[in-house]
Coordinates of C-alpha atoms in Angstrom, one line a residue:
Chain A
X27 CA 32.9 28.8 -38.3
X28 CA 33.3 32.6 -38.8
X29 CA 34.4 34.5 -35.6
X30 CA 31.2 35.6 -33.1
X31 CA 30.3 39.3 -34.4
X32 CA 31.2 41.5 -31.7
X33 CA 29.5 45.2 -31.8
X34 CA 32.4 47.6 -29.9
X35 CA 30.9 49.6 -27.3
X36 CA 31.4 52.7 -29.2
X37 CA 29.0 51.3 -31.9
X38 CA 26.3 50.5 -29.0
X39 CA 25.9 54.4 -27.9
X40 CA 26.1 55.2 -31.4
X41 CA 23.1 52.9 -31.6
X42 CA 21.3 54.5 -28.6
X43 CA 22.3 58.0 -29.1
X44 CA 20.2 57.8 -33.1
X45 CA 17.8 56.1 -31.4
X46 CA 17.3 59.2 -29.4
X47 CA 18.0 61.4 -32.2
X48 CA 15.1 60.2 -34.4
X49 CA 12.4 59.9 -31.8
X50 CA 13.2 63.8 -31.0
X51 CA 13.1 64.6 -34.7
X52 CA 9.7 62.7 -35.2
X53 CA 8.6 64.8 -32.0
X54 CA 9.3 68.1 -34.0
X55 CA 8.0 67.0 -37.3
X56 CA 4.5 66.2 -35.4
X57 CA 4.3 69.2 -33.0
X58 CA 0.0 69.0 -32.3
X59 CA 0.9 65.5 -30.5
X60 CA 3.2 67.6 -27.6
X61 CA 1.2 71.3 -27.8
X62 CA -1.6 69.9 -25.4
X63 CA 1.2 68.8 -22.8
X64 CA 3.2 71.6 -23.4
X65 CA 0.4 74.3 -23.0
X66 CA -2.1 72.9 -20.5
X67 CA -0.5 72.9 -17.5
X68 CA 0.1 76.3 -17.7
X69 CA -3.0 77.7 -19.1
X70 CA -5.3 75.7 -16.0
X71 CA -2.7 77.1 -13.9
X72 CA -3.7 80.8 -15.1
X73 CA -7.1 80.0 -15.3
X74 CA -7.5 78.4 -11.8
X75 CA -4.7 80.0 -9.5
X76 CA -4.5 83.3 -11.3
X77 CA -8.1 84.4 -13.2
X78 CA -10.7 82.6 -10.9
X79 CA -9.0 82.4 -7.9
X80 CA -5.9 84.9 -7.9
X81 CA -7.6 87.1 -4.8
X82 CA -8.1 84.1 -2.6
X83 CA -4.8 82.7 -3.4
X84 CA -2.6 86.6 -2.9
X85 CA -3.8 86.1 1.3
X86 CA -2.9 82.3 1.8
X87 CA 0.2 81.2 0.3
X88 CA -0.2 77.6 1.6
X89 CA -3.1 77.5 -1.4
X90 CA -1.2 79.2 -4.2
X91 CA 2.0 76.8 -3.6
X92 CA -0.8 73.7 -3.6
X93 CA -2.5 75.1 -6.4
X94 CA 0.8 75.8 -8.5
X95 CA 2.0 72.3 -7.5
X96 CA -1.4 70.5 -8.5
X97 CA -1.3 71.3 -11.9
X98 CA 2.3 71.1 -12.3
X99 CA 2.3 67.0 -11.2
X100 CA -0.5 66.9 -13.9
X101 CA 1.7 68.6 -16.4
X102 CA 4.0 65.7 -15.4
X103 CA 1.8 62.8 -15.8
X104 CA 0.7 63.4 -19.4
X105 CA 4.0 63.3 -21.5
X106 CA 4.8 60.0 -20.1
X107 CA 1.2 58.5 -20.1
X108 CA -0.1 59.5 -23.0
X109 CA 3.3 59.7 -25.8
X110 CA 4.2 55.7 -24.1
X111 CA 0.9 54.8 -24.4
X112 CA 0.0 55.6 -27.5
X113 CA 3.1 55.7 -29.4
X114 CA 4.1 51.8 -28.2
X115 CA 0.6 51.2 -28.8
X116 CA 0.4 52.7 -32.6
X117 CA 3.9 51.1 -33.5
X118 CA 2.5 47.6 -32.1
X119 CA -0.6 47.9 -34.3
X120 CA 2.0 49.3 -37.3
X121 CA 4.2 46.1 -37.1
X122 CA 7.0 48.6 -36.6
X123 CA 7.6 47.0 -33.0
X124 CA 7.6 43.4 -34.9
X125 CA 10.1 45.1 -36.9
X126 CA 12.3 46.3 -34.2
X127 CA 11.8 42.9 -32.3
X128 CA 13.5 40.9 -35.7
X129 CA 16.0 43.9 -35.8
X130 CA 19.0 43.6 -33.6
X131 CA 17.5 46.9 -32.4
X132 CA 17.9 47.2 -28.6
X133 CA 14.6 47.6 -27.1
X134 CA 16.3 49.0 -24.2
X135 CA 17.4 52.2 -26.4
X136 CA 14.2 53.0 -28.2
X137 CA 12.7 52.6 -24.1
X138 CA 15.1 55.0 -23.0
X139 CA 14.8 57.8 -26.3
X140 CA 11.4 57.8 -25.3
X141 CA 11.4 58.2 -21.9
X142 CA 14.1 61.3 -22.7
X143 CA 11.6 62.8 -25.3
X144 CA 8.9 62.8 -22.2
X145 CA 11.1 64.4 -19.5
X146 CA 12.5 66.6 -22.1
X147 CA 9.0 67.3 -22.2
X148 CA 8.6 67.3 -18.7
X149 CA 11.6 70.0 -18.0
X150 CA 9.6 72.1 -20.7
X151 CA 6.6 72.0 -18.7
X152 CA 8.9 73.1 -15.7
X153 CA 9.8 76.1 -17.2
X154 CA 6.2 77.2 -18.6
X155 CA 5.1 76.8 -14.9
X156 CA 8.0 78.6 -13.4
X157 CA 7.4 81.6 -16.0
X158 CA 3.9 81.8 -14.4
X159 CA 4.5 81.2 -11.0
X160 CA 5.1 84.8 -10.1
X161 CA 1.7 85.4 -11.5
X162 CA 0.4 83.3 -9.0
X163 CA 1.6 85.3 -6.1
X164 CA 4.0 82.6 -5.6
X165 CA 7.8 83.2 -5.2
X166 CA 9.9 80.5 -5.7
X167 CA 13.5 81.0 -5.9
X168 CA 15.9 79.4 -8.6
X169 CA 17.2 77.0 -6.2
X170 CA 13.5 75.9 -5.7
X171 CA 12.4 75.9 -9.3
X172 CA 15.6 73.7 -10.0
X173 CA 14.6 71.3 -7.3
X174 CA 11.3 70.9 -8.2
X175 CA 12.2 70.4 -12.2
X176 CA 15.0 67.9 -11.4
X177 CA 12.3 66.2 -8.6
X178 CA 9.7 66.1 -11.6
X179 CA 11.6 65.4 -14.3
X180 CA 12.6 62.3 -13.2
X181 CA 9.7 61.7 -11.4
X182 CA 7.7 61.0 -14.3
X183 CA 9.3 58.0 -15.1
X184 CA 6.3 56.2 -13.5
X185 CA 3.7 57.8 -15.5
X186 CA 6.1 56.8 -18.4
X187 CA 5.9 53.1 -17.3
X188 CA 2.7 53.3 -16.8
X189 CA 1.9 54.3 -20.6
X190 CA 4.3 51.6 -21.9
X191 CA 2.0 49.2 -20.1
X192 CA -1.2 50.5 -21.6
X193 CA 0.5 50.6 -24.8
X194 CA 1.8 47.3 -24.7
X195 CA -1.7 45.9 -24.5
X196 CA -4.2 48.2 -25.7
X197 CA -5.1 49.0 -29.7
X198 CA -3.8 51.7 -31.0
X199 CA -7.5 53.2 -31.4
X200 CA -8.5 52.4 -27.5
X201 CA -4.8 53.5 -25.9
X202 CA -5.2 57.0 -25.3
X203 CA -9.1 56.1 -23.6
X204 CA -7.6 54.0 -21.3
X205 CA -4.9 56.6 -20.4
X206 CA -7.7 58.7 -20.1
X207 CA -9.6 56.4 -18.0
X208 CA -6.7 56.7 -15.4
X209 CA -5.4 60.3 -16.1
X210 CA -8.3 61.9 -14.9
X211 CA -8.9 59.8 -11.8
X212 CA -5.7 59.5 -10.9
X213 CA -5.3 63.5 -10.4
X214 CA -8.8 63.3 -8.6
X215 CA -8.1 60.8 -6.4
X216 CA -4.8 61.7 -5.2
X217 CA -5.4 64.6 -4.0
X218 CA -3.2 66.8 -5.8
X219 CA -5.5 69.5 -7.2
X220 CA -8.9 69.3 -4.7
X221 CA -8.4 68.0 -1.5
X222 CA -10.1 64.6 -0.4
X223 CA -12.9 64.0 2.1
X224 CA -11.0 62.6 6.0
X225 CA -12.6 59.3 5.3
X226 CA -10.8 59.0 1.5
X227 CA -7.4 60.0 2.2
X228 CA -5.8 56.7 2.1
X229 CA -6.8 56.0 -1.4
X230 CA -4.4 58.9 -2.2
X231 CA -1.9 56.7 -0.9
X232 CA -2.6 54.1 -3.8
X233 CA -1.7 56.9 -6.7
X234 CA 1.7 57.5 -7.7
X235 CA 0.6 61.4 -8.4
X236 CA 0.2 61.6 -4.5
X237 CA 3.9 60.8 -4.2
X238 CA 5.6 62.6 -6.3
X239 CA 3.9 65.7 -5.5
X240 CA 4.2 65.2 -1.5
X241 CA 8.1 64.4 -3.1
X242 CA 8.4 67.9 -4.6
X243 CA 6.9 69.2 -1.7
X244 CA 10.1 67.6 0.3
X245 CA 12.1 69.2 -2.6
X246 CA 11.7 72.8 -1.9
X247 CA 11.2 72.6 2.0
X248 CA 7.3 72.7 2.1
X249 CA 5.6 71.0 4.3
X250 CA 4.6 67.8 3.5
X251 CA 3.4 64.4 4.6
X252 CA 5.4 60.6 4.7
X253 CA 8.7 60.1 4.6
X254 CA 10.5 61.3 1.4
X255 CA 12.4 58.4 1.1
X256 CA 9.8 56.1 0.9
X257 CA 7.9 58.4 -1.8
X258 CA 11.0 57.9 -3.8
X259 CA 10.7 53.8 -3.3
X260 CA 7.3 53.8 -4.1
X261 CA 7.9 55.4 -7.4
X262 CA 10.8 53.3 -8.0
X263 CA 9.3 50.0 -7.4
X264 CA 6.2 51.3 -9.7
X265 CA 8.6 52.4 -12.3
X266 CA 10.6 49.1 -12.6
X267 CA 7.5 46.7 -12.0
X268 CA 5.4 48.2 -14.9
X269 CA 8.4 48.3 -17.3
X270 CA 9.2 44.9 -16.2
X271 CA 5.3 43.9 -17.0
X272 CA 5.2 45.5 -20.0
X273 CA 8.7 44.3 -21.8
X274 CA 7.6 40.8 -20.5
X275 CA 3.9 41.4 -22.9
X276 CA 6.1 42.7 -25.8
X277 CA 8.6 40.0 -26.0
X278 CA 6.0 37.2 -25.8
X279 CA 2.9 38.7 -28.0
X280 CA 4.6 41.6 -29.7
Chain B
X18 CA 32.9 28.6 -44.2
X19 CA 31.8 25.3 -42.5
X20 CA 28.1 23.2 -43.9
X21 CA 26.3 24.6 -40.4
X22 CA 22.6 25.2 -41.4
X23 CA 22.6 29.6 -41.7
X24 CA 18.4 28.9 -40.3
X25 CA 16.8 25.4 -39.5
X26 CA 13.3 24.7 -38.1
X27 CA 13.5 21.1 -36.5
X28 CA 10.5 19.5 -35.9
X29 CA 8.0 22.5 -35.0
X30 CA 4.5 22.5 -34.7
X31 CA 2.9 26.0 -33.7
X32 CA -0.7 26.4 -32.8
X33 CA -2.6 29.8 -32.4
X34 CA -6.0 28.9 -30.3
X35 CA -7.9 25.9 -32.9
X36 CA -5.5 26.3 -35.7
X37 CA -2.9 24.0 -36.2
X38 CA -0.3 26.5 -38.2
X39 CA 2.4 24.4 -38.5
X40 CA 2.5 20.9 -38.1
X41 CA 5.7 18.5 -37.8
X42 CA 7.5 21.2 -39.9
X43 CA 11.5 20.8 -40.7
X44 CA 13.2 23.4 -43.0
X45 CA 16.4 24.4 -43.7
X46 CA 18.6 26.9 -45.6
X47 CA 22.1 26.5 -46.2
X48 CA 25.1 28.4 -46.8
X49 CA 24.6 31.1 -50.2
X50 CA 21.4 29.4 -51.5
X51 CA 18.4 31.4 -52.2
X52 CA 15.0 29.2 -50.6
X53 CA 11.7 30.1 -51.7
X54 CA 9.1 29.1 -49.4
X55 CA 5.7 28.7 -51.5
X56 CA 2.4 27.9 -50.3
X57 CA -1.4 29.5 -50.6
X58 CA -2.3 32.2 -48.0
X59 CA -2.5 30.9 -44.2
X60 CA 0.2 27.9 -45.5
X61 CA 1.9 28.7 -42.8
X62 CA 4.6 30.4 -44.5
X63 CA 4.5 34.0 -42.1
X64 CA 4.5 32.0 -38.7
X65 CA 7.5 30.1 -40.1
X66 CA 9.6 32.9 -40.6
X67 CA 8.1 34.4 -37.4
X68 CA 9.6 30.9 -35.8
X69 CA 13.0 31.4 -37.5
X70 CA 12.8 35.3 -36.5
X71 CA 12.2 35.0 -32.7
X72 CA 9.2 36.1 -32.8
X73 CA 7.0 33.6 -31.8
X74 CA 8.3 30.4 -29.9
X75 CA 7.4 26.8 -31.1
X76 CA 5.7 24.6 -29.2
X77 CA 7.7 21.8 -29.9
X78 CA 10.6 21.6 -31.7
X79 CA 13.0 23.7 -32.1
X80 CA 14.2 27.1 -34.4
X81 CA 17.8 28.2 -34.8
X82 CA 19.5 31.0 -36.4
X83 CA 23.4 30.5 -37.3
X84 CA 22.9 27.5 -34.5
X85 CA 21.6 30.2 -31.9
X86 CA 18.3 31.1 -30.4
X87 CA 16.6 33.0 -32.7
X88 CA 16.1 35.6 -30.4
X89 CA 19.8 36.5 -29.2
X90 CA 21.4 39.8 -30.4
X91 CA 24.2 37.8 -31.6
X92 CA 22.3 36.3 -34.4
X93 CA 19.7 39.3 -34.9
X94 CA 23.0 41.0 -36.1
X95 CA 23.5 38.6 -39.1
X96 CA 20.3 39.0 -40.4
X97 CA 18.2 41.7 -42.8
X98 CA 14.2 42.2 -42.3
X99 CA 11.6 42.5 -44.9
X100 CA 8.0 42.1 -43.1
X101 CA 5.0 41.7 -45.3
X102 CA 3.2 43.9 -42.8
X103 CA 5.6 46.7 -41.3
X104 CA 5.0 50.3 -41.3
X105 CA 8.5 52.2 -40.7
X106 CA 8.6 55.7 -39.2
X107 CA 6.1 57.8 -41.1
X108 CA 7.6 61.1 -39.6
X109 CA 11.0 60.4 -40.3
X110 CA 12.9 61.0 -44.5
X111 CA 13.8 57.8 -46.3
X112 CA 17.8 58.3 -45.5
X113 CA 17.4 59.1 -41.7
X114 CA 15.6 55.5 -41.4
X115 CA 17.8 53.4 -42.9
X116 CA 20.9 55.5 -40.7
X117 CA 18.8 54.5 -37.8
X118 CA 18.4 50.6 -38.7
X119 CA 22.1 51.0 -40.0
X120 CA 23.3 52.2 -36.0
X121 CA 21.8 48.6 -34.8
X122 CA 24.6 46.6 -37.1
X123 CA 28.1 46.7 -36.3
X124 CA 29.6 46.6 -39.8
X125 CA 26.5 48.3 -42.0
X126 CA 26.7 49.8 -45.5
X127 CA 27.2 53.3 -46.3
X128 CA 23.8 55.0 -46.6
X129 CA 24.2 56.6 -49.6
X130 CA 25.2 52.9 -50.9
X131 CA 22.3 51.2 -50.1
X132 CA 20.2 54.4 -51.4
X133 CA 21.7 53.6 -54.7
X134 CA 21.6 49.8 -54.4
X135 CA 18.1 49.7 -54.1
X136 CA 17.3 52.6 -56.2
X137 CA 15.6 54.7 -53.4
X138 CA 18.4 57.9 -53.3
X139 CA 15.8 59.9 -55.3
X140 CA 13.5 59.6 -52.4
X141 CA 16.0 59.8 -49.8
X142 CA 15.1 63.1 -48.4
X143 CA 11.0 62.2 -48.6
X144 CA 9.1 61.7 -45.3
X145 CA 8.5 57.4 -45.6
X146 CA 4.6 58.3 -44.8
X147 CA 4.6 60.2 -47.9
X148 CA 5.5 57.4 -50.5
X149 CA 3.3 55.1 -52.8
X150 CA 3.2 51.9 -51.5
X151 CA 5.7 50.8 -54.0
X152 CA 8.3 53.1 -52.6
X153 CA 7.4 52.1 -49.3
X154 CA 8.5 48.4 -50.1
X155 CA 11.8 49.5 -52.0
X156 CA 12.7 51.4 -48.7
X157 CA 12.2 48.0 -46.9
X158 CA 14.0 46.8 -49.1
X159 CA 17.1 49.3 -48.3
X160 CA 16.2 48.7 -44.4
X161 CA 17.1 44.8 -44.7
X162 CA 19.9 45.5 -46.9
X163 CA 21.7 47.7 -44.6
X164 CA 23.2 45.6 -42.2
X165 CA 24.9 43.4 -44.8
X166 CA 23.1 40.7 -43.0
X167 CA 24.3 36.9 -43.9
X168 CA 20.5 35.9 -43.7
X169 CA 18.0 37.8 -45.8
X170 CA 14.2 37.1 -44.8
X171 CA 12.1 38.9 -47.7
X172 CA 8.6 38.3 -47.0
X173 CA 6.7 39.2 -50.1
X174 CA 9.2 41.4 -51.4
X175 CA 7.7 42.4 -54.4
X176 CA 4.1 42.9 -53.6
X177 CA 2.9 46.2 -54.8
X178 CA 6.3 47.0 -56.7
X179 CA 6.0 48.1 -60.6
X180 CA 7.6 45.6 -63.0
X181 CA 11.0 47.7 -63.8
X182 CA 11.2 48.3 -59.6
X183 CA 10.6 44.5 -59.6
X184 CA 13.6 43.6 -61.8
X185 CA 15.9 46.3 -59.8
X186 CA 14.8 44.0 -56.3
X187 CA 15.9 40.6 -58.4
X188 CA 19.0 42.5 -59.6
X189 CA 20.3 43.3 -56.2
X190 CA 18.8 39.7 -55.0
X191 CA 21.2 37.9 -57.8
X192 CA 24.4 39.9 -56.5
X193 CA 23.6 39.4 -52.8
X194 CA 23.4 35.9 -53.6
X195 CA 26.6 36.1 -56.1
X196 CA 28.6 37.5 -52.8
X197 CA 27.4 34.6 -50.6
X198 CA 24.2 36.3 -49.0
X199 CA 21.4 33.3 -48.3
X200 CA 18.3 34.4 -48.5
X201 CA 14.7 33.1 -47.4
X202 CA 12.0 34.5 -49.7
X203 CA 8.5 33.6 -49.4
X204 CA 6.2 34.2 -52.5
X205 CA 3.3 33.7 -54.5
X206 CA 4.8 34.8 -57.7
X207 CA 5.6 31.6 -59.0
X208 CA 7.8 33.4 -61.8
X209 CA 9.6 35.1 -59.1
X210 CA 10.7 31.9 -57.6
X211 CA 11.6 30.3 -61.0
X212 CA 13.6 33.7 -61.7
X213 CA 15.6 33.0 -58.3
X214 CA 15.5 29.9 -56.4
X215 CA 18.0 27.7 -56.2
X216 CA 15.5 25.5 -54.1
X217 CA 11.6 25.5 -53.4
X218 CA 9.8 24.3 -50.7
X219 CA 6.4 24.2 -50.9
X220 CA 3.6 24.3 -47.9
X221 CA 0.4 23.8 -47.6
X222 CA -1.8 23.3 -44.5
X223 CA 1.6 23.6 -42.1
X224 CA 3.0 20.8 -43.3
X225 CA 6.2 20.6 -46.0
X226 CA 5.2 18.6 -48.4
X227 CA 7.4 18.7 -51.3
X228 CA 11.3 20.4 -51.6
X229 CA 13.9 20.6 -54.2
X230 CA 15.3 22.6 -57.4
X231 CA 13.0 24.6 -59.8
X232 CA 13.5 22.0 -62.3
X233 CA 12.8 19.0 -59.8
X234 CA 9.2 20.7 -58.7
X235 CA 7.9 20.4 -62.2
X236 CA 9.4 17.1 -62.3
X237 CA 7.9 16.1 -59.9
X238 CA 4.4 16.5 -61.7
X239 CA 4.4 15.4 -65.2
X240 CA 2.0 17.3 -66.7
X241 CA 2.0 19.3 -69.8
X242 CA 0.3 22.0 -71.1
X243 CA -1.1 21.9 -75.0
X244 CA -2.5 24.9 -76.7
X245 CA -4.3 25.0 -80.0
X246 CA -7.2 26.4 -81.8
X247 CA -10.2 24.4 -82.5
X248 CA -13.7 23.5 -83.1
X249 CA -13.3 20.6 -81.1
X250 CA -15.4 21.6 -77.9
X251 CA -14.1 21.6 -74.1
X252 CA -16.7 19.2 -72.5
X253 CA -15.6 16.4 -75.3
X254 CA -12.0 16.6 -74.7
X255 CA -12.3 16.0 -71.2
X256 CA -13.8 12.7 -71.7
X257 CA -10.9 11.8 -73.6
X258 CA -8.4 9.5 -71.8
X259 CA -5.0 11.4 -70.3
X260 CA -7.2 14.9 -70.0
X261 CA -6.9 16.6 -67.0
X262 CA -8.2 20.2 -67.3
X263 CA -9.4 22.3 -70.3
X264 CA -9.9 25.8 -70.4
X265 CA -10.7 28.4 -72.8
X266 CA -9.0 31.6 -73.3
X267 CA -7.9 33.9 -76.0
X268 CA -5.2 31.8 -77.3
X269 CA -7.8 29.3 -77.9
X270 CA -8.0 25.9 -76.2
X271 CA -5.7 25.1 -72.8
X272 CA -5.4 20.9 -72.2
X273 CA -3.1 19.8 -69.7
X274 CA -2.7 15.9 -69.6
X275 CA -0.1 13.4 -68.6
X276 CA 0.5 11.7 -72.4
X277 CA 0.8 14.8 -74.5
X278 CA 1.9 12.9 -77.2
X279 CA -1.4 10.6 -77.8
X280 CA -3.9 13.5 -77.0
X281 CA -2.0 15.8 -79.6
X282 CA -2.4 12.8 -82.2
X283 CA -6.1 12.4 -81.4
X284 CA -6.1 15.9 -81.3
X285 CA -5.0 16.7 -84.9
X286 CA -6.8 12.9 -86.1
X287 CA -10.2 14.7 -84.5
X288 CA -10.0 18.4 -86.4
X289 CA -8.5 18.7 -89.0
X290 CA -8.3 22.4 -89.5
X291 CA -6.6 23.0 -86.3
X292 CA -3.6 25.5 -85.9
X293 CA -1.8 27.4 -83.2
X294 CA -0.4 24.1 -81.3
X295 CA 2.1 24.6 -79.1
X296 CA 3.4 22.1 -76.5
X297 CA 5.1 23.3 -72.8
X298 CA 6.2 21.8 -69.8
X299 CA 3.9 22.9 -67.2
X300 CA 5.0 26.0 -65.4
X301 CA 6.2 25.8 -61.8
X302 CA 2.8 27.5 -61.2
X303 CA 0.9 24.4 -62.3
X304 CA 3.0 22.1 -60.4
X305 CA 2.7 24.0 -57.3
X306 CA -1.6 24.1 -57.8
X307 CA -1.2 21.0 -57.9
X308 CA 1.1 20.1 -55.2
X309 CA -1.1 21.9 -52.9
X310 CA -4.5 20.5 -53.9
X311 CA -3.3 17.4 -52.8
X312 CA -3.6 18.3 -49.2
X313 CA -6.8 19.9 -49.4

């Protein structure tokens, strides 16, 4: 019997760190998927805090920091939501995920280049909004901007797991309606860009969007509402139950 | 190396909703042998290899790669992937694939060596969802190279491919073999399998129903095939004793038939002016029709 084949740990990062590698080079090669992302946020942010709004916004600085953060969260959601949930979704339909699965490709490190490529996103966002800000009437410091960009970077790992579940069971053709389908409520109902009616609050409590924002809030000393810590379990336990979920759909069906 | 089966399906039967896709079903491939699994479409010759891939789970019985579950790393790494249906990284140049499936194997080839292997280095720096389809199989082809895998499952390999790319993917499938590769190919080409196998096993309906060399297939059915030309006429000859089919084509007159040598002495007694008769031992083609019409 020939000896077990042993892969050295060396061999293993090498593994993870082409994995990574590639899915940023396919990123660049197909730059319309990330321009939305990348310029959205921003632009509504102009449009909204700055064009429409900028008078209102110059005498009450409580609105232009709830403003700015609004669509910042939203710039956060949609790297992870939309690249998992349609990319897993595609490469399911493809039979590249087949492939990977009869591979001895880790699933693990094609989860995690993914999930790098959206908060690489995610920091890129940061920095659009930042360049902005000032715009806004808003004056951050760097401290705060770095807060609030470590805060949301990794705070979109939610949103991400939330895509890999989509993708794991919708067709490539219907993933990125059913993003869709919860995108846009999602940023309604929790509150994050137009406050909710007394009577509707809680339902806030039910979005993950609702968190992380009153979690940046925390970040940067503003004031906020819940305890920070239990934002960041909230997020955590979304995080690892929809990855769990949707690695337990791709093993079984593919 | 020891006699432990490299893959072995004990037993399975797999069922998708109604369909029964494989039933009872034992197969085996051993140590350096080249297995080609025939059977019509929806044998269940894919949710076979799916079994023996980890893929899918049987519902009874069991699958086992190198005597491990199919679906542990430790046995993934010892084996190369050809898919009948798998799209690869459209995005990404044929070279950077294969480096990526190379990182998941801890002793792969050089790139540039399976580039030349499988004759794909003059596409190496092409985007994958540029290629014809034929390029797009010969890069497969590289991908399940790579890992110098002890297993190779080729799943159609040569669907799509020219005739010369063909003959480069039997070339390198003869050397694998000749450096103690096994390999599981399934097929419709039945020349492919009688260019390769050292065994066949043929499905039909999920069930195995006939296994052994090339030469032992044919045996197993004893027809032979007679060509002429004549003015005898199609519908008479089947009436004859010993006929089984005739058919007409541009070389004249196909009979096959289980005496050959009293139908080709009625045969020339019948027409005198006939020509162009040749005699051949049905190809592994005919015996696999007919192996599979059994079950129907």
């Amino acid at each position: 019997m020939q000896a077990a084949v042993v892969t050295p740990r060396a061999r293993q990062w090498r593994a993870y760190a082409i994995e990574a590698k590639y899915e940023s080079v396919r990123m660049l090669r197909a730059p319309a998927f990330a321009g939305p992302f990348l310029l959205l946020p921003a632009g509504l942010y102009l449009l909204f805090g700055v064009l429409l709004f900028g008078s209102e916004v110059a005498k009450d600085p409580k609105t232009a920091l709830f403003i700015f953060m609004g669509f910042s969260i939203m710039g956060v959601m949609g790297p992870g939501l939309f690249g998992f949930g349609t990319i897993v979704a595609t490469e399911r339909e493809h039979g590249l995920l087949q492939l990977r699965r009869a591979l001895p490709a880790p699933l693990a490190a094609w989860l995690l280049a993914m999930m790098l490529m959206s908060m690489l996103f995610v920091a890129m966002v940061m920095v659009s909004m930042a360049a902005v800000a000032p715009l806004g009437h808003l004056h951050l410091t760097a401290a705060h901007i770095l807060a609030l960009s470590v805060v949301c970077v990794l705070g979109s790992a939610p949103f991400c797991a939330l895509g890999f579940l989509i993708g794991s069971a919708a067709s490539a053709k219907s993933a990125p309606a059913f993003v869709n389908l919860l995108y846009l409520p999602m940023i309604y109902l929790s509150g994050i860009l137009f406050p909710l009616p007394k009577s509707a609050e809680w339902i806030a409590h039910l979005s993950p969007a609702y968190h992380l924002d009153q979690l940046a809030l925390a970040a940067i000393w503003a004031p906020n509402s819940g305890n920070p810590w239990l934002h960041v379990a909230v997020l955590a336990a979304i995080t690892v139950a929809f990855t769990a979920l949707a690695v337990r759909r791709i093993a079984r069906q593919g | 190396m020891t006699n432990t089966k490299i893959a072995e399906l004990a037993a399975v039967t797999k069922r998708f909703g109604n369909v029964l896709a494989l039933d009872n079903f034992s197969l085996a491939v051993d140590p350096g042998e080249l297995l080609a699994l025939l059977g019509p479409n929806g044998a269940g010759k894919t949710t076979a290899i799916s079994l023996l891939l980890g893929l899918a789970r049987p519902d009874q019985g069991s699958a086992r790669l190198f005597g491990l579950a199919p679906q542990s790393m430790a046995a993934r790494r010892q084996i190369g992937v050809m898919l009948q249906e798998a799209a690869l990284i459209p995005e990404l140049r044929v070279a950077e694939q294969i480096e990526l499936v190379a990182a998941y194997y801890p002793d792969p080839m050089p790139v540039a060596r399976v580039l030349e292997l499988t004759g794909t280095a003059p596409l190496s720096r092409r985007p994958y969802g540029k290629l014809s389809s034929g390029q797009k199989r010969q890069v497969q082809f590289a991908i399940a190279l790579v890992g110098r895998p002890r297993l190779l499952f080729l799943d159609e390999p040569t669907v799509g491919l020219d005739v010369q790319s063909r003959e480069f993917v039997w070339e390198a499938l003869r050397r694998l073999i000749a450096e103690g590769c096994s390999i599981l190919l399934t097929t419709h080409y039945m020349e492919e399998a009688e260019a390769l196998a050292d065994r066949v096993a043929v499905i039909a309906k999920g069930r195995l129903i006939a296994t052994g060399t090339v030469d032992e297939m044919r045996a197993l059915v004893v027809r032979k095939r007679i060509t002429c030309r004549t003015t005898l006429r199609a519908e008479e000859l089947l009436r004859w004793p010993d006929v089984q089919t005739v058919t007409t084509d541009q070389h004249g007159l196909q009979i096959t038939a289980s005496n050959t040598e009293s139908v080709v002495r009625r045969l020339l007694a019948a027409d005198e002016d006939l020509h162009g008769l040749e005699v051949a031992s049905a190809g592994l083609a005919e015996a696999f029709t007919e192996l599979t019409q059994e079950v129907r």
